[in-house]
Tab-separated table of C-alpha atoms in Angstrom:
chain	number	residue	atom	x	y	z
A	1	UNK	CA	0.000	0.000	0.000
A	2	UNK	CA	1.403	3.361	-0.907
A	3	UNK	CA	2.230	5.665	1.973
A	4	UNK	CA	-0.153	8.464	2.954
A	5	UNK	CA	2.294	11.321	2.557
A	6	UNK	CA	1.333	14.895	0.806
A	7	UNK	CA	2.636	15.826	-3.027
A	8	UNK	CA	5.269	18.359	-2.401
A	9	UNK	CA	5.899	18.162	-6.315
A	10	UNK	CA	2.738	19.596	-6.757
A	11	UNK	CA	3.020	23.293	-4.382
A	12	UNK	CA	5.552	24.036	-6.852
A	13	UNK	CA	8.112	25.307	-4.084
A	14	UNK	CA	11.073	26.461	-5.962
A	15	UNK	CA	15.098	25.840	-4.065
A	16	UNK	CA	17.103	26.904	-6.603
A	17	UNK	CA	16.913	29.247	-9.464
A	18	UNK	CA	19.832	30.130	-12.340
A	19	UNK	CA	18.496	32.979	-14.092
A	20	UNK	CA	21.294	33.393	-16.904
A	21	UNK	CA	24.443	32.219	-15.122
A	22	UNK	CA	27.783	32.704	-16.952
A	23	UNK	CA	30.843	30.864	-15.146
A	24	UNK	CA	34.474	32.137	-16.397
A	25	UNK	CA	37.810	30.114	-15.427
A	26	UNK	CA	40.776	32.671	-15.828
A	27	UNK	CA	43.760	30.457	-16.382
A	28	UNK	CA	47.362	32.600	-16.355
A	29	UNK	CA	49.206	31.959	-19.731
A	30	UNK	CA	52.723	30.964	-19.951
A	31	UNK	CA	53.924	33.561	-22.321
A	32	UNK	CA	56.869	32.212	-24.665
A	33	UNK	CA	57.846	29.577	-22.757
A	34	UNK	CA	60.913	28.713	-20.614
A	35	UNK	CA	63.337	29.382	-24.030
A	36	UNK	CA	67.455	30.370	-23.149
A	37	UNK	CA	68.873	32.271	-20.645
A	38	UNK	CA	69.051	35.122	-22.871
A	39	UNK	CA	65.441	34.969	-23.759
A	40	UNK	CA	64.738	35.232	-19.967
A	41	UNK	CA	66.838	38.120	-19.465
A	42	UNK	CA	65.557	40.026	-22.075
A	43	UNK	CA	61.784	39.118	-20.304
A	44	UNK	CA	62.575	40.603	-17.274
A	45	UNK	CA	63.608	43.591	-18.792
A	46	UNK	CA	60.613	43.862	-20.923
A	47	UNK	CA	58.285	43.191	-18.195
A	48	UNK	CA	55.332	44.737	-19.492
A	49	UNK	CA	55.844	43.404	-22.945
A	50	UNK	CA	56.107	39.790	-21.416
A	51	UNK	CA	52.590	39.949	-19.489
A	52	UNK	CA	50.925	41.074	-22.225
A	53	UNK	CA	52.531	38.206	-23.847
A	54	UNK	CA	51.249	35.776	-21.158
A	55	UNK	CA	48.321	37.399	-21.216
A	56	UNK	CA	44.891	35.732	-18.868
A	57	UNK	CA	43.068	33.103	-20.900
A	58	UNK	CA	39.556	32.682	-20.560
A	59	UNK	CA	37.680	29.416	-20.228
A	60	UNK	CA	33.787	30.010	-20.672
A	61	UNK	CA	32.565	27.233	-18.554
A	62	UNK	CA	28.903	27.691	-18.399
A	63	UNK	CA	27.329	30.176	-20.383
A	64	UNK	CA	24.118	31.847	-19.638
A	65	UNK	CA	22.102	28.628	-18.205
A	66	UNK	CA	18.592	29.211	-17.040
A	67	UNK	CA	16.313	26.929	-14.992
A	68	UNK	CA	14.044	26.451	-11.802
A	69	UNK	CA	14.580	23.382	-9.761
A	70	UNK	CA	11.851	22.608	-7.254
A	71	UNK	CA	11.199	20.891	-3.615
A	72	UNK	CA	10.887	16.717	-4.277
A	73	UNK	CA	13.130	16.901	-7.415
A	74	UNK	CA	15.668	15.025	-8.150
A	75	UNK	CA	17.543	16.453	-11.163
A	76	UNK	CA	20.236	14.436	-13.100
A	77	UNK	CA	22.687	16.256	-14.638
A	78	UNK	CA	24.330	14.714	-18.108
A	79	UNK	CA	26.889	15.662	-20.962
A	80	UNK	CA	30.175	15.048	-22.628
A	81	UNK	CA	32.843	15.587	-20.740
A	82	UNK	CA	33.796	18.836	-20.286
A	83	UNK	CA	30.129	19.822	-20.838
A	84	UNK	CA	30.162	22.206	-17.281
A	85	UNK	CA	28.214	20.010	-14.995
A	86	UNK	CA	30.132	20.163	-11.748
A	87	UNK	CA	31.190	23.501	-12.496
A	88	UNK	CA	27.491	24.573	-12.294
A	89	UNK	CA	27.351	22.039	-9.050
A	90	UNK	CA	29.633	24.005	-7.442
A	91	UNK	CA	27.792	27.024	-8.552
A	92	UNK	CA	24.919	25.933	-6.863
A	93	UNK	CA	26.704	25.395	-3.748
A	94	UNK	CA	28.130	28.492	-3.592
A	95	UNK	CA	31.822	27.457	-3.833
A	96	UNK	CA	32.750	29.043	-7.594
A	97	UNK	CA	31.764	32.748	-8.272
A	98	UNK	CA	29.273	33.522	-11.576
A	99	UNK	CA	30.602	35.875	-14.164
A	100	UNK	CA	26.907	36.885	-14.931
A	101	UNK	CA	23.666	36.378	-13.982
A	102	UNK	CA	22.516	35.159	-10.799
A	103	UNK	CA	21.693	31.715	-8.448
A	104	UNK	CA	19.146	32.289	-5.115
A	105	UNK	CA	18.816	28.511	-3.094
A	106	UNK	CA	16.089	28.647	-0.743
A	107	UNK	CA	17.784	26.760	2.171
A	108	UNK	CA	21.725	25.650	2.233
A	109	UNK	CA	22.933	23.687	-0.377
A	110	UNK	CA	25.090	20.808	0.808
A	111	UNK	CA	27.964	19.268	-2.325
A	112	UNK	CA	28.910	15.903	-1.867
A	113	UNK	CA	31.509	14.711	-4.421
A	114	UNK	CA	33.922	11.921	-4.836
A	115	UNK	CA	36.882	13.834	-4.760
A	116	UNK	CA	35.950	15.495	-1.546
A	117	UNK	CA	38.843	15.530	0.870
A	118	UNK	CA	38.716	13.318	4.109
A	119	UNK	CA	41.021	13.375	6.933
A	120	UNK	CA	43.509	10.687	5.707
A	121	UNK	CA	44.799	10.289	8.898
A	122	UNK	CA	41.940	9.440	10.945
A	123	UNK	CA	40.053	6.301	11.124
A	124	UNK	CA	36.847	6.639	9.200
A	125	UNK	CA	34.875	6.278	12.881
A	126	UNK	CA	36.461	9.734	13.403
A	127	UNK	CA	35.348	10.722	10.190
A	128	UNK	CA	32.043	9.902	10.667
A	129	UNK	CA	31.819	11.815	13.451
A	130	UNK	CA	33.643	14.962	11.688
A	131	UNK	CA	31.233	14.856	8.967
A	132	UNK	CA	28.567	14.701	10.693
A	133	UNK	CA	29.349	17.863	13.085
A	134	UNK	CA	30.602	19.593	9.565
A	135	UNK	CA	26.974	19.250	8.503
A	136	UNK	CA	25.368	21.070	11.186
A	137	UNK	CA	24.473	17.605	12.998
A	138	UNK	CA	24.625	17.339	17.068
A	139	UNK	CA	27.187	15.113	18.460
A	140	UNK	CA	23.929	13.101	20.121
A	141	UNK	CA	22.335	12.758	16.424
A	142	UNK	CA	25.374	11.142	14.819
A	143	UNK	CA	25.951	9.018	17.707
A	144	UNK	CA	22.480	7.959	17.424
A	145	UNK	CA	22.567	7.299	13.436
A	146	UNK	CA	26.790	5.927	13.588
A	147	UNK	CA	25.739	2.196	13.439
A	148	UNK	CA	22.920	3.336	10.412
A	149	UNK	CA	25.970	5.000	8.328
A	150	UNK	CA	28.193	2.601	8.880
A	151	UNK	CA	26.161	-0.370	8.111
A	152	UNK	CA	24.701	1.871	4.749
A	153	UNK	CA	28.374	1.955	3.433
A	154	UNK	CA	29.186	-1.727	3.095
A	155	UNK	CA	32.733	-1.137	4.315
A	156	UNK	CA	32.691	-2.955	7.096
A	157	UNK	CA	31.393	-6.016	5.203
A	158	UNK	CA	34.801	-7.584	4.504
A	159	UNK	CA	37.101	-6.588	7.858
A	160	UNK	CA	36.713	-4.068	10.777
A	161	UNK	CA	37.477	-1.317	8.487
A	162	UNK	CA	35.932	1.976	9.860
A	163	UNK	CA	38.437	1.725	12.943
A	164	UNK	CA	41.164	2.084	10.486
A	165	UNK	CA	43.118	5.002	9.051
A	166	UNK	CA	40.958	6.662	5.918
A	167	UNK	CA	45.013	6.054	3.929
A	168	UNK	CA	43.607	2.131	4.124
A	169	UNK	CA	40.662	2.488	2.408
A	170	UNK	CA	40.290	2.081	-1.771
A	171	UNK	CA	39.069	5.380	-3.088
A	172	UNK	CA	35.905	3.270	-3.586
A	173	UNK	CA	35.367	2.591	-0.019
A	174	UNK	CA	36.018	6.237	0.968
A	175	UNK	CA	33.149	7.370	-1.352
A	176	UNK	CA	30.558	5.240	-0.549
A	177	UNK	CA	31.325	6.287	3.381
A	178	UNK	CA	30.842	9.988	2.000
A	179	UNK	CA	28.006	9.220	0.592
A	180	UNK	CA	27.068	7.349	3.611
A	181	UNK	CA	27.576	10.601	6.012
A	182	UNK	CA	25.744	13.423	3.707
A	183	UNK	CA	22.996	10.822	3.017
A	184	UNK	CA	22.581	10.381	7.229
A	185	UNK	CA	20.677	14.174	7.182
A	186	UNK	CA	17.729	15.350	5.704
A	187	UNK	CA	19.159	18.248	3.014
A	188	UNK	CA	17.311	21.177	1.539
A	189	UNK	CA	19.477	20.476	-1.990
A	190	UNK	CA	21.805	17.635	-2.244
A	191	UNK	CA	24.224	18.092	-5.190
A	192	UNK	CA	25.824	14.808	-5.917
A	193	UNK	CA	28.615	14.071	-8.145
A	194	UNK	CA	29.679	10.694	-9.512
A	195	UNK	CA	28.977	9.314	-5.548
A	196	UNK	CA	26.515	6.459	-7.042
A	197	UNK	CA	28.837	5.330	-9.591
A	198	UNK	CA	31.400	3.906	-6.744
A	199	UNK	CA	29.701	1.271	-5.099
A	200	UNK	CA	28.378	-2.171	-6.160
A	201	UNK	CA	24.956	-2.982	-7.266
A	202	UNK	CA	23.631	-3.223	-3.949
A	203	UNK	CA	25.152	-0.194	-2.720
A	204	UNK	CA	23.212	1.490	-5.880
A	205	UNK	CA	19.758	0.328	-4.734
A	206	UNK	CA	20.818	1.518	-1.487
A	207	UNK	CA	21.215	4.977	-2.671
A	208	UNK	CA	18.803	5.363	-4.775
A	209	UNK	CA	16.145	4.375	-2.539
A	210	UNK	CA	17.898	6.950	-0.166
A	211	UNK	CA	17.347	9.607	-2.731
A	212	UNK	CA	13.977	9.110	-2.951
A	213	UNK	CA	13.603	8.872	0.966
A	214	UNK	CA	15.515	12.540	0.540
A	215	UNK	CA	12.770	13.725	-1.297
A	216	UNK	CA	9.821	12.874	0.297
A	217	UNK	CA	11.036	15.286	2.922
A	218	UNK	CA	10.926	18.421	0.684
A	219	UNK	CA	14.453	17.737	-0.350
A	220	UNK	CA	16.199	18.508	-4.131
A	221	UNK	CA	18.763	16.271	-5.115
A	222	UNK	CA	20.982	17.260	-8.069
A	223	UNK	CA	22.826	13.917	-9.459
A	224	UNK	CA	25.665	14.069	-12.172
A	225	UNK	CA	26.401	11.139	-13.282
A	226	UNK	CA	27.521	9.391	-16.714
A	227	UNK	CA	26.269	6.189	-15.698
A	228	UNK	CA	22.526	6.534	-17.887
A	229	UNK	CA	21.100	3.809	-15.314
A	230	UNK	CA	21.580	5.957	-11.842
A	231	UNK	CA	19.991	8.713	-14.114
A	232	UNK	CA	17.066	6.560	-14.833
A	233	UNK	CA	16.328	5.079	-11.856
A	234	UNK	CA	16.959	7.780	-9.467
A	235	UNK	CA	15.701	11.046	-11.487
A	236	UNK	CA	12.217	12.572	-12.519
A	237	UNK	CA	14.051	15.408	-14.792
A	238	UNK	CA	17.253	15.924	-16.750
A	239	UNK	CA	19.016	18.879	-17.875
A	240	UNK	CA	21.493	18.520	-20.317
A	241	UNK	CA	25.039	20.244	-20.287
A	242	UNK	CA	26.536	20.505	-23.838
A	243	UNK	CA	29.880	22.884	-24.424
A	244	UNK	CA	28.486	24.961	-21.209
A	245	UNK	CA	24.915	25.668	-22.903
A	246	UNK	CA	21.755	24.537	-21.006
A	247	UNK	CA	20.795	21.972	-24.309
A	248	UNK	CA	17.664	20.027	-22.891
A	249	UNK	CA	15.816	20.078	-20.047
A	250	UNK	CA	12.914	17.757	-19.181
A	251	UNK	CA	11.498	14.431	-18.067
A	252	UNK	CA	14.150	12.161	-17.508
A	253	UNK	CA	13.356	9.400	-20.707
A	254	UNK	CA	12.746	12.165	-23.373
A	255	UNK	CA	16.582	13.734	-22.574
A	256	UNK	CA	17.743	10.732	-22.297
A	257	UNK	CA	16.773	9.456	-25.611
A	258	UNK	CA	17.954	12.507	-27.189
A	259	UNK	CA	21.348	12.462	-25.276
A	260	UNK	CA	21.974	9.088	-26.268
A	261	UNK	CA	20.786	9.447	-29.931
A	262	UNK	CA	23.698	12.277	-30.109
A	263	UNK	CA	26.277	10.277	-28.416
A	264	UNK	CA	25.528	7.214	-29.859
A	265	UNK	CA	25.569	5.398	-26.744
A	266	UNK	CA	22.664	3.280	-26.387
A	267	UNK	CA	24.431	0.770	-23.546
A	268	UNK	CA	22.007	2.077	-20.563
A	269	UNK	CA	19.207	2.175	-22.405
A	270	UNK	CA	16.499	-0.131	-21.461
A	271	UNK	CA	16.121	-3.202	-23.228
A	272	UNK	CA	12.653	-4.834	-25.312
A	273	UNK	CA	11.615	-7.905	-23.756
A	274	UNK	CA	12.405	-10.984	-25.686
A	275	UNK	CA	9.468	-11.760	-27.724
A	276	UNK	CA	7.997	-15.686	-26.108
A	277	UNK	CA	8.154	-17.901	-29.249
A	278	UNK	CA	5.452	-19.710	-30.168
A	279	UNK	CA	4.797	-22.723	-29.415
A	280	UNK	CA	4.606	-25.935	-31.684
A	281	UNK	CA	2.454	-28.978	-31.170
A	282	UNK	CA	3.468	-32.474	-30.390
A	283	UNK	CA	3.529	-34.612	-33.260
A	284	UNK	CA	0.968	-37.314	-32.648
């Protein structure tokens, strides 16, 4: 029986909105290389001449993307690589500055990626703990929900791992205890990058039905991902990154299609049922 719980979806509350966001990486340029000692000389005399030279190259990231995300979302996030999809996560979470434009979050916006630094050093029970506190959680709550988090990750499964250094653990194993943390507290938007392509198939269905828990409390969960499956089973909508530019955005199977039709990658894509074949009569 399906549980009596309201349709945020359908109050229409919007968390975040990107009203024509440009994102602009400024990379320093090497000017003419490292060339003799002459050549150097003759820089450091021309000083002027030889920043010019070096110039400030600009990398146009994301370029004026538009769109309204909304409470019980969960938004996948696709494209080539390259295409500016956790460049706009981090966006979202505040941590990169827009060129243009502007992004207003209703609530705080909480990044969880796999190459999210953890305290090496530390055993991951510390760690736990850490990340908890780091997430505005009470030392009582995480206490309470330890056991949950730790049993969620799976790393304990083969050894007493979480009472060893974080150094110990396959980068594999360190992700799926991220994941295991952030997904512990109820988020107003969840940005998640790559975390559900770490784990096992178990640890998938795990997180995806974790997701979903997410949203039924008025959460927004932003997934990039290049694994077309997660997508699939996890998100409602799709917006699709291509070059920086905002290319698609809608349900999840129509982007999808059209993502896959352009990329030619048709692996993920759900497959037609074997048809039964028919059957044929005893001879007599």
């Amino acid at each position: 029986m399906a549980e009596n719980t309201p349709d945020i979806t359908d109050e229409k509350i919007p968390t975040v909105i990107a009203d024509g966001v440009d994102i602009v990486y400024r990379v320093n340029g090497t000017g003419g290389g490292r060339g003799s000692a002459t050549a150097a000389l003759n820089r450091m005399l021309r000083r002027k001449q030889a920043e010019k030279a070096a110039g400030v190259r600009k990398v146009h990231a994301v370029k004026n993307v538009s769109f309204v995300a909304y409470r019980g979302e969960a938004i996948g996030l696709i494209g080539t690589n390259g295409s500016g999809k956790s460049t706009l996560l981090k966006a979202v979470a505040g941590l990169l500055p827009v060129e243009n434009g502007r992004i207003h979050t209703d609530g705080q916006p909480s990044l969880l990626g796999v190459n999210a630094a953890l305290m090496n050093d530390l055993t991951g029970e510390r760690n736990v703990y850490l990340g908890g506190l780091a997430m505005g959680m009470s030392r009582e709550q995480v206490k309470e929900r330890y056991q949950e988090i730790v049993d969620f990750s799976g790393i304990n499964e083969k050894g007493d791992f979480i009472t060893l250094p974080m150094r110990t653990y396959s980068s594999g194993m360190a992700a799926r205890l991220r994941f295991s943390i952030a997904a512990a507290k109820d988020h107003d938007v969840l940005l998640i990058d790559e975390a559900l392509a770490t784990g096992d198939a178990a640890f998938r269905k795990r997180s995806e039905a974790r997701i979903r828990e997410l949203r039924k409390h008025a959460g927004t969960v932003f997934l990039v991902s290049h694994n077309n499956k997660s997508i699939r089973d996890t998100c409602d909508r799709v917006l699709w990154l291509e070059r920086g530019e905002l290319r698609m955005d809608g349900p999840t199977e129509d982007v999808l299609q059209e993502y896959e039709a352009f990329t030619g990658d048709k692996s993920d894509k759900p497959k037609p049922r074997p048809k039964a074949k028919p059957k044929v009569a005893a001879a007599s």
